[in-house]
Short mmCIF file of N, CA and C in Angstrom, two decimals:
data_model
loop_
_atom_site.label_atom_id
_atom_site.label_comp_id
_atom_site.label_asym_id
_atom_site.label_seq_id
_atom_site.Cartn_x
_atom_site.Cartn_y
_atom_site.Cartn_z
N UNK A 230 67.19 101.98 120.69
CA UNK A 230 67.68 103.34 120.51
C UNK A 230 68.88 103.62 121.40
N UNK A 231 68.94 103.40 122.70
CA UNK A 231 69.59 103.68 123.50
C UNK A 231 71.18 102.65 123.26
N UNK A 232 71.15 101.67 122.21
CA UNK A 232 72.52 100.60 121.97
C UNK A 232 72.79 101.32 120.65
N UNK A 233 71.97 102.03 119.87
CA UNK A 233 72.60 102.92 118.99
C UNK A 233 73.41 104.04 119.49
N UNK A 234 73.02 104.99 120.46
CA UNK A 234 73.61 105.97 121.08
C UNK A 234 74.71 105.64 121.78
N UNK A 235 74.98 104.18 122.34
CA UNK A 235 76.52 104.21 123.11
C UNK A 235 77.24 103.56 122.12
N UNK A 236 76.62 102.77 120.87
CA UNK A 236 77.61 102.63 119.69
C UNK A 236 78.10 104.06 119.18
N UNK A 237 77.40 105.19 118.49
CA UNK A 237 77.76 106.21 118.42
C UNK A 237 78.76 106.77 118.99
N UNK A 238 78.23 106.89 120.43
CA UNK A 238 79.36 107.71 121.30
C UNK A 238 80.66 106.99 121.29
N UNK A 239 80.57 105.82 121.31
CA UNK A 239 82.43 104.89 121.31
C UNK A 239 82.62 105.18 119.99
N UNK A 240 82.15 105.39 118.86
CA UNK A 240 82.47 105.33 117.77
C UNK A 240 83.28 107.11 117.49
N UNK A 241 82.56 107.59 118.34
CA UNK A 241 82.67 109.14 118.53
C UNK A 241 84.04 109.14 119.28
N UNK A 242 83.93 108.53 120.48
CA UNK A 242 85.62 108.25 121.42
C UNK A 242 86.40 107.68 120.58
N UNK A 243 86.46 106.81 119.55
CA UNK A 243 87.65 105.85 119.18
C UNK A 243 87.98 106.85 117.84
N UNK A 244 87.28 107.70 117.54
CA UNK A 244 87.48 108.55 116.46
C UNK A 244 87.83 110.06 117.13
N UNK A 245 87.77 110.51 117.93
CA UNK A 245 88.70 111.37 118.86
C UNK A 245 89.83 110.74 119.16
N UNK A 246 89.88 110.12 119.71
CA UNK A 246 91.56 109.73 120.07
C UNK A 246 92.60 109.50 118.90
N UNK A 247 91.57 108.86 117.94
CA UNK A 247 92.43 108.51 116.58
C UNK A 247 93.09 109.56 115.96
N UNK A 248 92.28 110.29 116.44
CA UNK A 248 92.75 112.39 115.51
C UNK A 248 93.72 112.88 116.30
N UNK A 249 93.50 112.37 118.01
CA UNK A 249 94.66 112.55 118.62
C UNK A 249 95.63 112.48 118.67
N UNK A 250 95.82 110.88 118.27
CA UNK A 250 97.29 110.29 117.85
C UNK A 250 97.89 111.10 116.83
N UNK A 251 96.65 110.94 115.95
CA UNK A 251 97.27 111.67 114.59
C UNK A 251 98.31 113.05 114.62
N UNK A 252 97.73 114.02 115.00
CA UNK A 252 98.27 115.19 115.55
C UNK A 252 98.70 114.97 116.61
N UNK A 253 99.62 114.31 117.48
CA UNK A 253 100.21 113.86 118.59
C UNK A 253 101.56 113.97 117.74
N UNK A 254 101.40 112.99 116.43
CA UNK A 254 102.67 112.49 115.88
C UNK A 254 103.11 113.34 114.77
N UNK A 255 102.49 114.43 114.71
CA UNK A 255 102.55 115.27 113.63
C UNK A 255 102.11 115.44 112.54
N UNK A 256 100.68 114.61 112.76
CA UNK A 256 100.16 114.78 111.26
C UNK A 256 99.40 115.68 110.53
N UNK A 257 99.04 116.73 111.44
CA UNK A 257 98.55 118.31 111.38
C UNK A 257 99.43 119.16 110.74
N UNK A 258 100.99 118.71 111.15
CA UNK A 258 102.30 119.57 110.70
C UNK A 258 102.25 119.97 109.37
N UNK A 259 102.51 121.35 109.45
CA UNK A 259 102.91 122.44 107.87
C UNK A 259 103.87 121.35 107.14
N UNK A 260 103.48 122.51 106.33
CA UNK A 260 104.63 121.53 105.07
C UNK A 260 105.88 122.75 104.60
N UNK A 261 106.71 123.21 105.52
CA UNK A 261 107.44 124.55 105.40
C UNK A 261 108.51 124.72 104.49
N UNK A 262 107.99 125.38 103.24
CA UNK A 262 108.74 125.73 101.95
C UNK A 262 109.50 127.29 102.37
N UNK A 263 110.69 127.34 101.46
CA UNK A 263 111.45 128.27 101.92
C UNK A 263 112.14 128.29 100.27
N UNK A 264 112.62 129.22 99.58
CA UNK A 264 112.81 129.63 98.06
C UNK A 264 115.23 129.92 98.69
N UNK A 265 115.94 128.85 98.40
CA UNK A 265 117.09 128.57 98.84
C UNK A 265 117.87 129.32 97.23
N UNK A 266 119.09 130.19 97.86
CA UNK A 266 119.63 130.97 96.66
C UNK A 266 121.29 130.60 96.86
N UNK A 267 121.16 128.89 96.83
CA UNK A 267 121.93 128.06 96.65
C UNK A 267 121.86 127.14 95.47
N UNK A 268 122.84 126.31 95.42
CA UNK A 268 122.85 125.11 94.32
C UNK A 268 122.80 124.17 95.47
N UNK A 269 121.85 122.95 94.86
CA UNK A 269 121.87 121.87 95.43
C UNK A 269 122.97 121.02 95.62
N UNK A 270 123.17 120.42 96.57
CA UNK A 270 124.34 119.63 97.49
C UNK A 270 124.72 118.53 96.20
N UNK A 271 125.94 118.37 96.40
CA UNK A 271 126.84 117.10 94.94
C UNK A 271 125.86 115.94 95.70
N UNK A 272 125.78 114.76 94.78
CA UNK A 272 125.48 113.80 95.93
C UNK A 272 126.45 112.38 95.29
N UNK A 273 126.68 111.56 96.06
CA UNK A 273 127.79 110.47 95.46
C UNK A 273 126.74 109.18 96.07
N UNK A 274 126.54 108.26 95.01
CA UNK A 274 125.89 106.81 95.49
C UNK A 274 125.36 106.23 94.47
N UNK A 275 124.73 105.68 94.53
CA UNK A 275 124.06 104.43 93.26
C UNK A 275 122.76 104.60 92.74
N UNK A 276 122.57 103.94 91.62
CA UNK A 276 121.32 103.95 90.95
C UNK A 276 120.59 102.34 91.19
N UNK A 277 119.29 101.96 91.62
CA UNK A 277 118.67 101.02 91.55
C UNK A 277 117.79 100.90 90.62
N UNK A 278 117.75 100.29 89.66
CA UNK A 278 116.35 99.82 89.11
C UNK A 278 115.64 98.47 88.96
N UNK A 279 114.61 98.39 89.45
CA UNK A 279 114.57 96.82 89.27
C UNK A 279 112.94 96.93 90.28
N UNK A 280 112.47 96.12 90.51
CA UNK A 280 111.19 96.33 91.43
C UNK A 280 110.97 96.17 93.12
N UNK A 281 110.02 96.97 93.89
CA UNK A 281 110.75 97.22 95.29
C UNK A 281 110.32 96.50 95.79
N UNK A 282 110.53 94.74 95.49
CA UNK A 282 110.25 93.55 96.38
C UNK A 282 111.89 92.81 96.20
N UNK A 283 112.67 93.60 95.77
CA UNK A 283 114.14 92.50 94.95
C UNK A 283 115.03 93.11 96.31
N UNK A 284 115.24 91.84 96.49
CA UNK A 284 116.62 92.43 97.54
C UNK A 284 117.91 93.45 97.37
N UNK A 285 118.09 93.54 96.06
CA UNK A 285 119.03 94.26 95.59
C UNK A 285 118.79 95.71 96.14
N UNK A 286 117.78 96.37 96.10
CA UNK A 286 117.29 97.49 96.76
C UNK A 286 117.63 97.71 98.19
N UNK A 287 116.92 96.50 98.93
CA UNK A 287 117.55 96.56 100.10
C UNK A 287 119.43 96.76 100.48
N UNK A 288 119.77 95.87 99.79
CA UNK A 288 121.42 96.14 99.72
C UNK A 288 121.49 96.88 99.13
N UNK A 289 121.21 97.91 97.98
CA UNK A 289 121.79 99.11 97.59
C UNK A 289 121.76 100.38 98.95
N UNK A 290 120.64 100.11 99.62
CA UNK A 290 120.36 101.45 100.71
C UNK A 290 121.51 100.32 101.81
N UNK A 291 121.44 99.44 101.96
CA UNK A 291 122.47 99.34 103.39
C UNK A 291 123.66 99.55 103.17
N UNK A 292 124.32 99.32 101.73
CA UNK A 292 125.48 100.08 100.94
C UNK A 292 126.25 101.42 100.93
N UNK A 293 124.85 102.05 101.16
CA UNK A 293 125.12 103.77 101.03
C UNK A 293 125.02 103.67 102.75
N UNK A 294 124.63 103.25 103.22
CA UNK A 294 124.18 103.47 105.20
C UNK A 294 126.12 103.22 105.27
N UNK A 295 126.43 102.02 104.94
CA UNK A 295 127.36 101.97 105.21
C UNK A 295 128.84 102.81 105.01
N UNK A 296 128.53 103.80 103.80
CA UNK A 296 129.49 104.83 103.36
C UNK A 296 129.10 105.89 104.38
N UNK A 297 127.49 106.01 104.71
CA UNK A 297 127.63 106.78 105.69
C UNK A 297 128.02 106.82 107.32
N UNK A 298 128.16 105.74 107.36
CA UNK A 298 129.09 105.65 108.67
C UNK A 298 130.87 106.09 108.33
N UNK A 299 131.05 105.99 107.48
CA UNK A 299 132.58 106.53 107.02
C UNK A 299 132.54 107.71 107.02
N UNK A 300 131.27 108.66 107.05
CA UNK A 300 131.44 110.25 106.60
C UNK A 300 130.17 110.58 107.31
N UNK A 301 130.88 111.31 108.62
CA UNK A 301 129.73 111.60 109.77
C UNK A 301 129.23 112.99 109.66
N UNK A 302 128.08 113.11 109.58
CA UNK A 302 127.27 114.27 109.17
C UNK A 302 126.76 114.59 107.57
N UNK A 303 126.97 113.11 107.42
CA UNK A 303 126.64 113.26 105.76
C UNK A 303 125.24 112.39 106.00
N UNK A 304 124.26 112.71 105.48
CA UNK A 304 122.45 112.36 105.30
C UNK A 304 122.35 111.77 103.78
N UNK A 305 121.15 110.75 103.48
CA UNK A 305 120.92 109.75 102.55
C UNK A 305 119.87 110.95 101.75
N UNK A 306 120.00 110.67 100.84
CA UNK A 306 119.16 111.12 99.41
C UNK A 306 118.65 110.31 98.47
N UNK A 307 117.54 110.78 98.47
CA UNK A 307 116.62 109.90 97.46
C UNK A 307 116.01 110.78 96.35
N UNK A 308 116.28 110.12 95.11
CA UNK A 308 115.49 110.68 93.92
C UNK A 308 115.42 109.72 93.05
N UNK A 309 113.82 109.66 92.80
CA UNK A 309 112.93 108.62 92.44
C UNK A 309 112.87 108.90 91.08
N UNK A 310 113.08 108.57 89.73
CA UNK A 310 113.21 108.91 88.54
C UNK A 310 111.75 107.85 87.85
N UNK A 311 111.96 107.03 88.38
CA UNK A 311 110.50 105.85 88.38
C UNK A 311 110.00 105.40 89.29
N UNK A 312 108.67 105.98 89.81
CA UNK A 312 108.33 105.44 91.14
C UNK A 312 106.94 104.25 90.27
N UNK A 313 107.28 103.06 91.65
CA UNK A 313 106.44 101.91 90.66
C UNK A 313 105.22 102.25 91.79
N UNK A 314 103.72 101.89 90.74
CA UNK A 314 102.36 101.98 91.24
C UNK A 314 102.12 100.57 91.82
N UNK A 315 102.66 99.44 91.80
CA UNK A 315 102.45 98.07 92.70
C UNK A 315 103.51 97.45 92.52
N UNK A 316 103.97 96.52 93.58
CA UNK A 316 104.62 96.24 94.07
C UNK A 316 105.81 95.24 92.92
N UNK A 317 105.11 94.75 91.93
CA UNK A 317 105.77 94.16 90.81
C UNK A 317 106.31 95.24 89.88
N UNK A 318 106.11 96.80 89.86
CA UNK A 318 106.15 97.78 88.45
C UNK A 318 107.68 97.69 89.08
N UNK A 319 108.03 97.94 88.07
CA UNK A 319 109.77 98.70 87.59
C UNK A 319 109.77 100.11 88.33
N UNK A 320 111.16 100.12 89.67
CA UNK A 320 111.48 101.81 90.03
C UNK A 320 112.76 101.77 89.31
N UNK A 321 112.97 103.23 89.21
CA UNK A 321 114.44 103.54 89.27
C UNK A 321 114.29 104.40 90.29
N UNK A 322 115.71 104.24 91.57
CA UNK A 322 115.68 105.43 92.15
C UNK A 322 117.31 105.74 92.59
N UNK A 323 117.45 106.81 92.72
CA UNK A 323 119.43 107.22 93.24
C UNK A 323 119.20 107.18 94.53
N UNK A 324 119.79 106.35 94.96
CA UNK A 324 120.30 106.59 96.83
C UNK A 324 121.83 107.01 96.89
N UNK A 325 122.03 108.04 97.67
CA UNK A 325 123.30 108.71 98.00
C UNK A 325 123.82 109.34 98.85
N UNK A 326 124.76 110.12 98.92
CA UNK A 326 124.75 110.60 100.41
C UNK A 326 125.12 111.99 99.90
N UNK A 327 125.39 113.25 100.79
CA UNK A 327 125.70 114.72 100.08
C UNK A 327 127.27 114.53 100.58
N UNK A 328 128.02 114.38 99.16
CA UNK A 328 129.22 113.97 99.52
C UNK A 328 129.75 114.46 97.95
N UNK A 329 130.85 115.39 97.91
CA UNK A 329 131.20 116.44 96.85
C UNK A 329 132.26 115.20 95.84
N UNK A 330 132.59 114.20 95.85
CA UNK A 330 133.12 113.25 95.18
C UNK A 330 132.71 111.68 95.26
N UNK A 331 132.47 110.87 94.09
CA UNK A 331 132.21 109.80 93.84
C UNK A 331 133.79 108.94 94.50
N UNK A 332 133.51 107.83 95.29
CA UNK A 332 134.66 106.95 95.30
C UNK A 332 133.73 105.76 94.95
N UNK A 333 135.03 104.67 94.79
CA UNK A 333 134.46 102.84 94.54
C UNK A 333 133.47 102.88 93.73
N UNK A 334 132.93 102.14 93.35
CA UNK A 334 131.51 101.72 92.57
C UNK A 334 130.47 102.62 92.89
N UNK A 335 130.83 104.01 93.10
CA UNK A 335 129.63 104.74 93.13
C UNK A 335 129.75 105.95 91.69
N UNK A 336 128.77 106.94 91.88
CA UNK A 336 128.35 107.77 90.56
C UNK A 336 128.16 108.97 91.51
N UNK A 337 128.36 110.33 90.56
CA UNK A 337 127.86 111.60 91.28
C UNK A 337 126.72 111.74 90.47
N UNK A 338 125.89 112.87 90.81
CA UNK A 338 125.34 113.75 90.89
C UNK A 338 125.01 114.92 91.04
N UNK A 339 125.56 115.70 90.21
CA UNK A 339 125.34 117.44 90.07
C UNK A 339 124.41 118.30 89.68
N UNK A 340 124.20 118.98 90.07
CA UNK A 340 122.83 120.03 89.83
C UNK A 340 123.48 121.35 89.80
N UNK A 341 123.46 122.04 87.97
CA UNK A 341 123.71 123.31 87.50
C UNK A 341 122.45 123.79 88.67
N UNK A 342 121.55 123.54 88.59
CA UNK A 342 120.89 125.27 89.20
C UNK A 342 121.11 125.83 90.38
N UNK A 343 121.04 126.94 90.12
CA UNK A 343 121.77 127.70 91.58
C UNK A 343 120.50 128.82 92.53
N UNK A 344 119.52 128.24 92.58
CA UNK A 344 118.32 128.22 93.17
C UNK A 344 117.68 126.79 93.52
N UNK A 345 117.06 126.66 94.06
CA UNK A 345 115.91 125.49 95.04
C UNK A 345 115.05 125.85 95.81
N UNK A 346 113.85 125.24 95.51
CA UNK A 346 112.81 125.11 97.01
C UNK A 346 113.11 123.86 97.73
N UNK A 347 113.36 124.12 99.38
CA UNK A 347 113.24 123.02 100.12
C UNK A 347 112.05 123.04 101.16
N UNK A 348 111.11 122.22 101.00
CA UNK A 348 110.01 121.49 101.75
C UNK A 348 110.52 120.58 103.06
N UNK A 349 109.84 121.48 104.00
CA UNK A 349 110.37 120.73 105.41
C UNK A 349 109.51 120.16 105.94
N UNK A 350 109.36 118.83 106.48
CA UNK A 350 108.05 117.56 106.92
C UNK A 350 108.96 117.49 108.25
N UNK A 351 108.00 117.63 109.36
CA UNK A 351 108.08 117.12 110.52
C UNK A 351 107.17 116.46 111.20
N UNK A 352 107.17 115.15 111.43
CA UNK A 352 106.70 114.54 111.94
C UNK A 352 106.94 112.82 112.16
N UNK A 353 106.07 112.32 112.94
CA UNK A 353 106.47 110.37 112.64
C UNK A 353 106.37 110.38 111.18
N UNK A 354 107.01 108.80 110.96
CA UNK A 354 107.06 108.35 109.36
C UNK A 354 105.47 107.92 109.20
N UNK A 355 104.63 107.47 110.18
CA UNK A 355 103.59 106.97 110.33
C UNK A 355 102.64 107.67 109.63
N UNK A 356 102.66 109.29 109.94
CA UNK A 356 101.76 110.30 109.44
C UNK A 356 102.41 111.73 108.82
N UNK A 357 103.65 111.26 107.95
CA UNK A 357 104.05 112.03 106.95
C UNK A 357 103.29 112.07 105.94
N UNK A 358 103.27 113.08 105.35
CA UNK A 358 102.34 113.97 104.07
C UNK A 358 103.03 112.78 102.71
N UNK A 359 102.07 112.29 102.13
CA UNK A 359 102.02 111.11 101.37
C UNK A 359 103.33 112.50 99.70
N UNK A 360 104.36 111.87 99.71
CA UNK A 360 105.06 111.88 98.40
C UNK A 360 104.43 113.25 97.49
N UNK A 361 103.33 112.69 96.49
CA UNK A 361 102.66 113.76 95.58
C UNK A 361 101.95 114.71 96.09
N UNK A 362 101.52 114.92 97.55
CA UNK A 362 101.37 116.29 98.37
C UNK A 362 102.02 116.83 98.27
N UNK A 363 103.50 116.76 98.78
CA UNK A 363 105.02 117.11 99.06
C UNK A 363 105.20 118.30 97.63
N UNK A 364 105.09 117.22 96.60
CA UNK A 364 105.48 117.66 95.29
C UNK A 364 104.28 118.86 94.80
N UNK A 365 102.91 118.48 94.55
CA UNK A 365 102.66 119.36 94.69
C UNK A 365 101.97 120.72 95.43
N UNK A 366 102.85 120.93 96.79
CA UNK A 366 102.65 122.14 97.48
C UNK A 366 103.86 122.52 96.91
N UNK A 367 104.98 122.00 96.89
CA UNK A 367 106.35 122.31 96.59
C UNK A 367 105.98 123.06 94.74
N UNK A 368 104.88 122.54 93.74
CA UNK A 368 104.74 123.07 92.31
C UNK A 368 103.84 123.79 92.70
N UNK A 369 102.61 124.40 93.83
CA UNK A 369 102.11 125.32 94.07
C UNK A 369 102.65 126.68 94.27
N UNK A 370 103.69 126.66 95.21
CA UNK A 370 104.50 127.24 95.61
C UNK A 370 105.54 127.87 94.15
N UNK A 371 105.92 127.14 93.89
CA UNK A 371 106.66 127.92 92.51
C UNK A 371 105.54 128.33 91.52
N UNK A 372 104.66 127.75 91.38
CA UNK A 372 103.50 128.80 89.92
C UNK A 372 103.15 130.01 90.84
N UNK A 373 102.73 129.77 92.20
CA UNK A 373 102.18 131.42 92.82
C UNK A 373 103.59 132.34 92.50
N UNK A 374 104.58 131.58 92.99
CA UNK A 374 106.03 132.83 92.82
C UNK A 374 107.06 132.82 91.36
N UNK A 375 106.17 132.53 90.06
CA UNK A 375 106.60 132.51 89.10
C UNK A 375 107.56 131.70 88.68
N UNK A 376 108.14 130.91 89.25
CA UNK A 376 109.29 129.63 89.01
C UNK A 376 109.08 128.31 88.61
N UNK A 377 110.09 128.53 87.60
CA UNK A 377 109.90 126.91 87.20
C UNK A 377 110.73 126.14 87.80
N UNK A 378 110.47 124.81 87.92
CA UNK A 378 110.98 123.88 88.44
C UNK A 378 111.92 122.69 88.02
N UNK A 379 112.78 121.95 87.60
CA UNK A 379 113.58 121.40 87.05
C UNK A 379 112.77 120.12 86.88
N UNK A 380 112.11 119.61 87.87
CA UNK A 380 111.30 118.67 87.36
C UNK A 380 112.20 117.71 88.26
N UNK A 381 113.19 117.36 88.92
CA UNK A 381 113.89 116.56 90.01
C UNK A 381 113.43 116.83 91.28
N UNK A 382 113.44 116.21 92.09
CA UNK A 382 112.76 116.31 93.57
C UNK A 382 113.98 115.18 94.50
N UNK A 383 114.65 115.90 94.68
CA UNK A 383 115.57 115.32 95.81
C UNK A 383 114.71 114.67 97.50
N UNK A 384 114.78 113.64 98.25
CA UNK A 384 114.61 113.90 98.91
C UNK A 384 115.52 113.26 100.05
N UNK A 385 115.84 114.43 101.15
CA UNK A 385 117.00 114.51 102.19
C UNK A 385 116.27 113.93 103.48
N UNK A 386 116.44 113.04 104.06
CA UNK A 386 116.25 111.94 105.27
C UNK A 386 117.17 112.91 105.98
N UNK A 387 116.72 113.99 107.20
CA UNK A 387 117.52 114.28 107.98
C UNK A 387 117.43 113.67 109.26
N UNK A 388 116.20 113.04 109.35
CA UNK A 388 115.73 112.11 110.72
C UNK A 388 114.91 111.07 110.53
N UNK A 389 114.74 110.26 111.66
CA UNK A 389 113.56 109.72 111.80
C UNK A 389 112.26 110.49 111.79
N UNK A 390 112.54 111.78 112.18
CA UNK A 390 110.99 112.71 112.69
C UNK A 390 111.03 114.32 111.38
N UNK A 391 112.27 113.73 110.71
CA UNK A 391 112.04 115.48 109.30
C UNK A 391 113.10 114.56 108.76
N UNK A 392 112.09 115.08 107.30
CA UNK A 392 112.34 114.95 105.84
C UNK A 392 112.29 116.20 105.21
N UNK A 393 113.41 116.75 104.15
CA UNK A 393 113.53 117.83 103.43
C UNK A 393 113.25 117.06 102.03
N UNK A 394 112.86 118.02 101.53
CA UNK A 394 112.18 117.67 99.51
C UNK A 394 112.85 118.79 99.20
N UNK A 395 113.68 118.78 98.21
CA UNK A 395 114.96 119.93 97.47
C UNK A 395 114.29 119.95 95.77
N UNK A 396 113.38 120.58 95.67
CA UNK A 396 112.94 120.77 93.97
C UNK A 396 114.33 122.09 93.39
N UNK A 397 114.94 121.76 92.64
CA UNK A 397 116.12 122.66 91.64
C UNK A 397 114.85 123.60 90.74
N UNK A 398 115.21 124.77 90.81
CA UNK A 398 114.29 125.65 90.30
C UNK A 398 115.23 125.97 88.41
N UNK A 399 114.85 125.96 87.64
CA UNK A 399 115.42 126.06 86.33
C UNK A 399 115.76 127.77 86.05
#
């Protein structure tokens, strides 16, 4: 009885601290939506499709890293048009930067609507709010306040420690 009770209790300590870390690194953190009576940012960069074990992916994002060292204060964007369920499925996704003209081998991206919700994540990458949370607090948020949504989900890498999610409201 008594080697059950100090298994317990360590099991009890290693599962406190674990919750610690957790919320240490921000994984308690809101998910802070805000209704923006803007148009979403141009964005200029590339389209990948192909599956997210192909190197090409990797060089498409060090591609755009590298335009962004040419244009300081400009942040990477991601919008996932096919997100793959294992590691062999087919993505498509746009990596880009918020940059109001396409140069070289890149493509824009414009967004008519002149409303957005942006979803603000703070925390480590470790214990960020998993993707389809994101999305839907971000489609909670528009059915309670009557808005529809465009159905695109931008998402803006402003750090290592916050990520913005930009849904275009229709």
């Amino acid at each position: 009885m008594k080697k059950i009770a100090i298994a317990f209790t360590i099991l009890l300590a290693i599962g406190a601290l674990g919750y610690g870390i957790f919320n240490y690194l921000g994984g308690n953190n809101p998910i802070r939506i805000e209704l923006v009576e803007d148009s979403p940012v141009t964005l200029t960069g590339k389209t990948y499709r192909g599956t997210p074990q192909d190197k090409k992916l990797k060089e498409t994002f060090q591609f755009i890293e590298s335009r962004m060292a040419l244009s300081p204060g400009t942040k990477i964007h991601t919008i996932y048009y096919l997100e793959p369920a294992g590691k062999l499925d087919t993505m498509e996704v746009f990596i880009g930067l918020d940059l109001p003209f396409a140069t070289e081998k890149l493509e824009s991206k414009t967004f008519p609507e002149t409303r957005f919700l942006r979803a603000t994540i703070h925390g480590n990458k470790w214990v960020m709010p998993h993707p389809e949370t994101v999305k839907a607090s971000l489609e909670g948020y528009a059915k309670e306040n009557n808005l529809k949504l465009s159905g695109v989900f931008i998402d803006k890498i402003v750090s290592d420690e916050e990520v913005q999610v930009l849904a275009p409201i229709q």
